[in-house]
PDB file of C-alpha atoms in Angstrom:
ATOM      1  CA  MET A   1      -2.127 -11.687   8.758  1.00  0.00           C
ATOM      2  CA  VAL A   2       0.790  -9.865   7.224  1.00  0.00           C
ATOM      3  CA  THR A   3       3.914  -9.028   9.201  1.00  0.00           C
ATOM      4  CA  TRP A   4       6.304  -6.128   8.676  1.00  0.00           C
ATOM      5  CA  GLU A   5       9.871  -7.350   8.264  1.00  0.00           C
ATOM      6  CA  LYS A   6      13.191  -5.565   7.949  1.00  0.00           C
ATOM      7  CA  LYS A   7      13.451  -6.790   4.356  1.00  0.00           C
ATOM      8  CA  TYR A   8      10.672  -4.327   3.442  1.00  0.00           C
ATOM      9  CA  GLU A   9      12.648  -1.263   4.547  1.00  0.00           C
ATOM     10  CA  THR A  10      13.226   1.173   1.702  1.00  0.00           C
ATOM     11  CA  GLY A  11      15.731   3.378   3.514  1.00  0.00           C
ATOM     12  CA  GLN A  12      13.204   6.218   3.600  1.00  0.00           C
ATOM     13  CA  SER A  13      11.983   6.361   7.210  1.00  0.00           C
ATOM     14  CA  GLN A  14       8.752   8.219   6.463  1.00  0.00           C
ATOM     15  CA  ILE A  15       7.819   5.762   3.725  1.00  0.00           C
ATOM     16  CA  ASP A  16       8.728   2.777   5.897  1.00  0.00           C
ATOM     17  CA  GLU A  17       6.589   4.117   8.767  1.00  0.00           C
ATOM     18  CA  GLN A  18       3.662   4.556   6.415  1.00  0.00           C
ATOM     19  CA  HIS A  19       4.135   1.042   5.043  1.00  0.00           C
ATOM     20  CA  GLN A  20       4.092  -0.285   8.613  1.00  0.00           C
ATOM     21  CA  SER A  21       0.802   1.537   9.243  1.00  0.00           C
ATOM     22  CA  LEU A  22      -0.583  -0.008   6.089  1.00  0.00           C
ATOM     23  CA  PHE A  23       0.405  -3.483   7.308  1.00  0.00           C
ATOM     24  CA  ASN A  24      -1.443  -2.742  10.582  1.00  0.00           C
ATOM     25  CA  TYR A  25      -4.599  -1.635   8.773  1.00  0.00           C
ATOM     26  CA  ILE A  26      -4.496  -4.687   6.526  1.00  0.00           C
ATOM     27  CA  ASN A  27      -4.414  -6.784   9.695  1.00  0.00           C
ATOM     28  CA  ASP A  28      -7.294  -4.726  11.134  1.00  0.00           C
ATOM     29  CA  LEU A  29      -9.271  -5.486   7.974  1.00  0.00           C
ATOM     30  CA  ASP A  30      -8.532  -9.180   8.490  1.00  0.00           C
ATOM     31  CA  ALA A  31      -9.749  -8.945  12.090  1.00  0.00           C
ATOM     32  CA  CYS A  32     -12.999  -7.271  10.977  1.00  0.00           C
ATOM     33  CA  ILE A  33     -13.612 -10.016   8.453  1.00  0.00           C
ATOM     34  CA  LYS A  34     -12.961 -12.713  11.064  1.00  0.00           C
ATOM     35  CA  ASP A  35     -15.254 -10.890  13.537  1.00  0.00           C
ATOM     36  CA  GLY A  36     -18.031 -10.719  10.946  1.00  0.00           C
ATOM     37  CA  GLU A  37     -17.953  -6.905  10.804  1.00  0.00           C
ATOM     38  CA  TYR A  38     -18.478  -6.235   7.107  1.00  0.00           C
ATOM     39  CA  GLU A  39     -19.821  -2.718   7.576  1.00  0.00           C
ATOM     40  CA  GLY A  40     -20.157  -0.136  10.319  1.00  0.00           C
ATOM     41  CA  THR A  41     -17.836   2.353  11.973  1.00  0.00           C
ATOM     42  CA  ARG A  42     -14.802   0.094  12.352  1.00  0.00           C
ATOM     43  CA  MET A  43     -14.918  -0.973   8.701  1.00  0.00           C
ATOM     44  CA  ALA A  44     -15.505   2.626   7.562  1.00  0.00           C
ATOM     45  CA  ILE A  45     -12.400   3.792   9.446  1.00  0.00           C
ATOM     46  CA  ILE A  46     -10.292   1.076   7.826  1.00  0.00           C
ATOM     47  CA  LEU A  47     -11.574   1.709   4.305  1.00  0.00           C
ATOM     48  CA  ASN A  48     -11.201   5.469   4.726  1.00  0.00           C
ATOM     49  CA  PHE A  49      -7.613   4.910   5.831  1.00  0.00           C
ATOM     50  CA  PHE A  50      -6.886   3.049   2.589  1.00  0.00           C
ATOM     51  CA  GLN A  51      -8.372   5.895   0.581  1.00  0.00           C
ATOM     52  CA  MET A  52      -6.358   8.506   2.498  1.00  0.00           C
ATOM     53  CA  PHE A  53      -3.243   6.357   2.307  1.00  0.00           C
ATOM     54  CA  CYS A  54      -3.452   6.109  -1.460  1.00  0.00           C
ATOM     55  CA  ALA A  55      -3.805   9.861  -1.791  1.00  0.00           C
ATOM     56  CA  THR A  56      -0.932  10.823   0.499  1.00  0.00           C
ATOM     57  CA  HIS A  57       1.498   7.923   0.474  1.00  0.00           C
ATOM     58  CA  PHE A  58       1.556   7.423  -3.260  1.00  0.00           C
ATOM     59  CA  LYS A  59       2.310  11.118  -3.746  1.00  0.00           C
ATOM     60  CA  LEU A  60       5.167  10.929  -1.203  1.00  0.00           C
ATOM     61  CA  GLU A  61       6.711   7.893  -2.903  1.00  0.00           C
ATOM     62  CA  GLU A  62       6.439   9.454  -6.335  1.00  0.00           C
ATOM     63  CA  THR A  63       7.993  12.708  -5.092  1.00  0.00           C
ATOM     64  CA  CYS A  64      10.916  10.834  -3.495  1.00  0.00           C
ATOM     65  CA  MET A  65      11.522   8.851  -6.663  1.00  0.00           C
ATOM     66  CA  LEU A  66      11.280  11.893  -8.885  1.00  0.00           C
ATOM     67  CA  ARG A  67      13.653  13.870  -6.658  1.00  0.00           C
ATOM     68  CA  THR A  68      16.283  11.110  -6.705  1.00  0.00           C
ATOM     69  CA  LYS A  69      15.778  10.344 -10.410  1.00  0.00           C
ATOM     70  CA  CYS A  70      14.820   6.779  -9.546  1.00  0.00           C
ATOM     71  CA  PRO A  71      14.776   4.607 -12.695  1.00  0.00           C
ATOM     72  CA  VAL A  72      11.412   3.028 -11.795  1.00  0.00           C
ATOM     73  CA  TYR A  73       9.575   6.298 -11.171  1.00  0.00           C
ATOM     74  CA  GLN A  74       7.246   5.818 -14.157  1.00  0.00           C
ATOM     75  CA  LYS A  75       6.622   2.164 -13.303  1.00  0.00           C
ATOM     76  CA  ASN A  76       5.800   3.175  -9.727  1.00  0.00           C
ATOM     77  CA  LYS A  77       3.418   5.902 -10.871  1.00  0.00           C
ATOM     78  CA  MET A  78       1.638   3.453 -13.183  1.00  0.00           C
ATOM     79  CA  ALA A  79       1.358   0.837 -10.414  1.00  0.00           C
ATOM     80  CA  HIS A  80      -0.194   3.447  -8.141  1.00  0.00           C
ATOM     81  CA  GLU A  81      -2.683   4.517 -10.810  1.00  0.00           C
ATOM     82  CA  ASN A  82      -3.653   0.891 -11.433  1.00  0.00           C
ATOM     83  CA  PHE A  83      -4.163   0.261  -7.725  1.00  0.00           C
ATOM     84  CA  LEU A  84      -6.278   3.408  -7.372  1.00  0.00           C
ATOM     85  CA  THR A  85      -8.461   2.229 -10.252  1.00  0.00           C
ATOM     86  CA  TYR A  86      -8.834  -1.160  -8.570  1.00  0.00           C
ATOM     87  CA  TYR A  87      -9.638   0.438  -5.211  1.00  0.00           C
ATOM     88  CA  LYS A  88     -12.302   2.771  -6.642  1.00  0.00           C
ATOM     89  CA  LYS A  89     -13.943  -0.173  -8.414  1.00  0.00           C
ATOM     90  CA  PHE A  90     -13.826  -2.222  -5.194  1.00  0.00           C
ATOM     91  CA  ARG A  91     -15.502   0.576  -3.189  1.00  0.00           C
ATOM     92  CA  LYS A  92     -18.310   0.886  -5.749  1.00  0.00           C
ATOM     93  CA  GLU A  93     -18.844  -2.875  -5.750  1.00  0.00           C
ATOM     94  CA  LEU A  94     -18.856  -2.953  -1.946  1.00  0.00           C
ATOM     95  CA  THR A  95     -21.684  -0.418  -1.688  1.00  0.00           C
ATOM     96  CA  VAL A  96     -24.046  -2.668  -3.639  1.00  0.00           C
ATOM     97  CA  ALA A  97     -22.651  -6.101  -2.757  1.00  0.00           C
ATOM     98  CA  THR A  98     -24.963  -8.622  -1.180  1.00  0.00           C
ATOM     99  CA  ASP A  99     -21.977 -10.791  -0.200  1.00  0.00           C
ATOM    100  CA  LYS A 100     -19.695  -8.228   1.426  1.00  0.00           C
ATOM    101  CA  LYS A 101     -17.659 -10.928   3.178  1.00  0.00           C
ATOM    102  CA  SER A 102     -16.433 -12.517  -0.061  1.00  0.00           C
ATOM    103  CA  LEU A 103     -15.645  -9.151  -1.596  1.00  0.00           C
ATOM    104  CA  LEU A 104     -13.717  -8.031   1.514  1.00  0.00           C
ATOM    105  CA  ILE A 105     -11.764 -11.299   1.621  1.00  0.00           C
ATOM    106  CA  LYS A 106     -10.814 -10.857  -2.027  1.00  0.00           C
ATOM    107  CA  PHE A 107      -9.790  -7.239  -1.372  1.00  0.00           C
ATOM    108  CA  HIS A 108      -7.744  -8.264   1.681  1.00  0.00           C
ATOM    109  CA  GLU A 109      -5.865 -10.896  -0.309  1.00  0.00           C
ATOM    110  CA  ALA A 110      -5.276  -8.441  -3.163  1.00  0.00           C
ATOM    111  CA  LEU A 111      -3.921  -5.847  -0.712  1.00  0.00           C
ATOM    112  CA  ILE A 112      -1.368  -8.248   0.730  1.00  0.00           C
ATOM    113  CA  THR A 113      -0.231  -9.491  -2.661  1.00  0.00           C
ATOM    114  CA  TRP A 114      -0.054  -6.010  -4.159  1.00  0.00           C
ATOM    115  CA  LEU A 115       1.717  -4.436  -1.200  1.00  0.00           C
ATOM    116  CA  VAL A 116       4.412  -7.063  -0.756  1.00  0.00           C
ATOM    117  CA  ASN A 117       5.088  -7.271  -4.494  1.00  0.00           C
ATOM    118  CA  HIS A 118       5.102  -3.494  -4.839  1.00  0.00           C
ATOM    119  CA  ILE A 119       7.548  -2.963  -1.997  1.00  0.00           C
ATOM    120  CA  VAL A 120       9.904  -5.746  -3.084  1.00  0.00           C
ATOM    121  CA  LYS A 121       9.815  -5.104  -6.834  1.00  0.00           C
ATOM    122  CA  ILE A 122       9.466  -1.308  -7.026  1.00  0.00           C
ATOM    123  CA  ASP A 123       9.947   0.527  -3.740  1.00  0.00           C
ATOM    124  CA  MET A 124      13.272  -1.182  -3.042  1.00  0.00           C
ATOM    125  CA  TYR A 125      14.772   0.899  -5.835  1.00  0.00           C
ATOM    126  CA  MET A 126      14.674   3.834  -3.406  1.00  0.00           C
ATOM    127  CA  LYS A 127      17.159   1.974  -1.234  1.00  0.00           C
ATOM    128  CA  GLU A 128      19.405   1.304  -4.235  1.00  0.00           C
ATOM    129  CA  VAL A 129      19.264   4.927  -5.423  1.00  0.00           C
ATOM    130  CA  GLN A 130      20.001   6.125  -1.892  1.00  0.00           C
ATOM    131  CA  ALA A 131      23.030   3.805  -1.683  1.00  0.00           C
ATOM    132  CA  GLU A 132      24.314   5.024  -5.070  1.00  0.00           C
ATOM    133  CA  THR A 133      23.847   8.644  -4.017  1.00  0.00           C
ATOM    134  CA  THR A 134      25.766   8.035  -0.804  1.00  0.00           C
ATOM    135  CA  LEU A 135      28.646   6.452  -2.742  1.00  0.00           C
ATOM    136  CA  VAL A 136      28.817   9.400  -5.137  1.00  0.00           C
ATOM    137  CA  GLU A 137      28.765  11.926  -2.278  1.00  0.00           C
ATOM    138  CA  ASN A 138      31.644  10.190  -0.457  1.00  0.00           C
TER     139      ASN A 138
END
């Protein structure tokens, strides 16, 4: 289980709300795994959310960083591309996997690690850029 904490706030309310939703879906994935639901409607909804999230959220983050001339824009874009590559590979593997449980556990762990590291090491720059912009405007 992963818990949203104030330390993950980027200062961009829409991005923070989307991150919170992602935390919830990661926890839903964990619940499915614990309940032994490795496929079916519930799992499909969760996996489709991740796919939709990548498409929309990553674009929003990149647009915010580009607009504010964030110094880690390129690093963020590359991290997103790498995650998308990982996710597409995971989905292909899942369709043919005989041991879906192990693959889903591995994916769940990777999601938590990636998300927390990404927010703390990259997304937090949005907060810093926002603070610098506020100082310049005042």
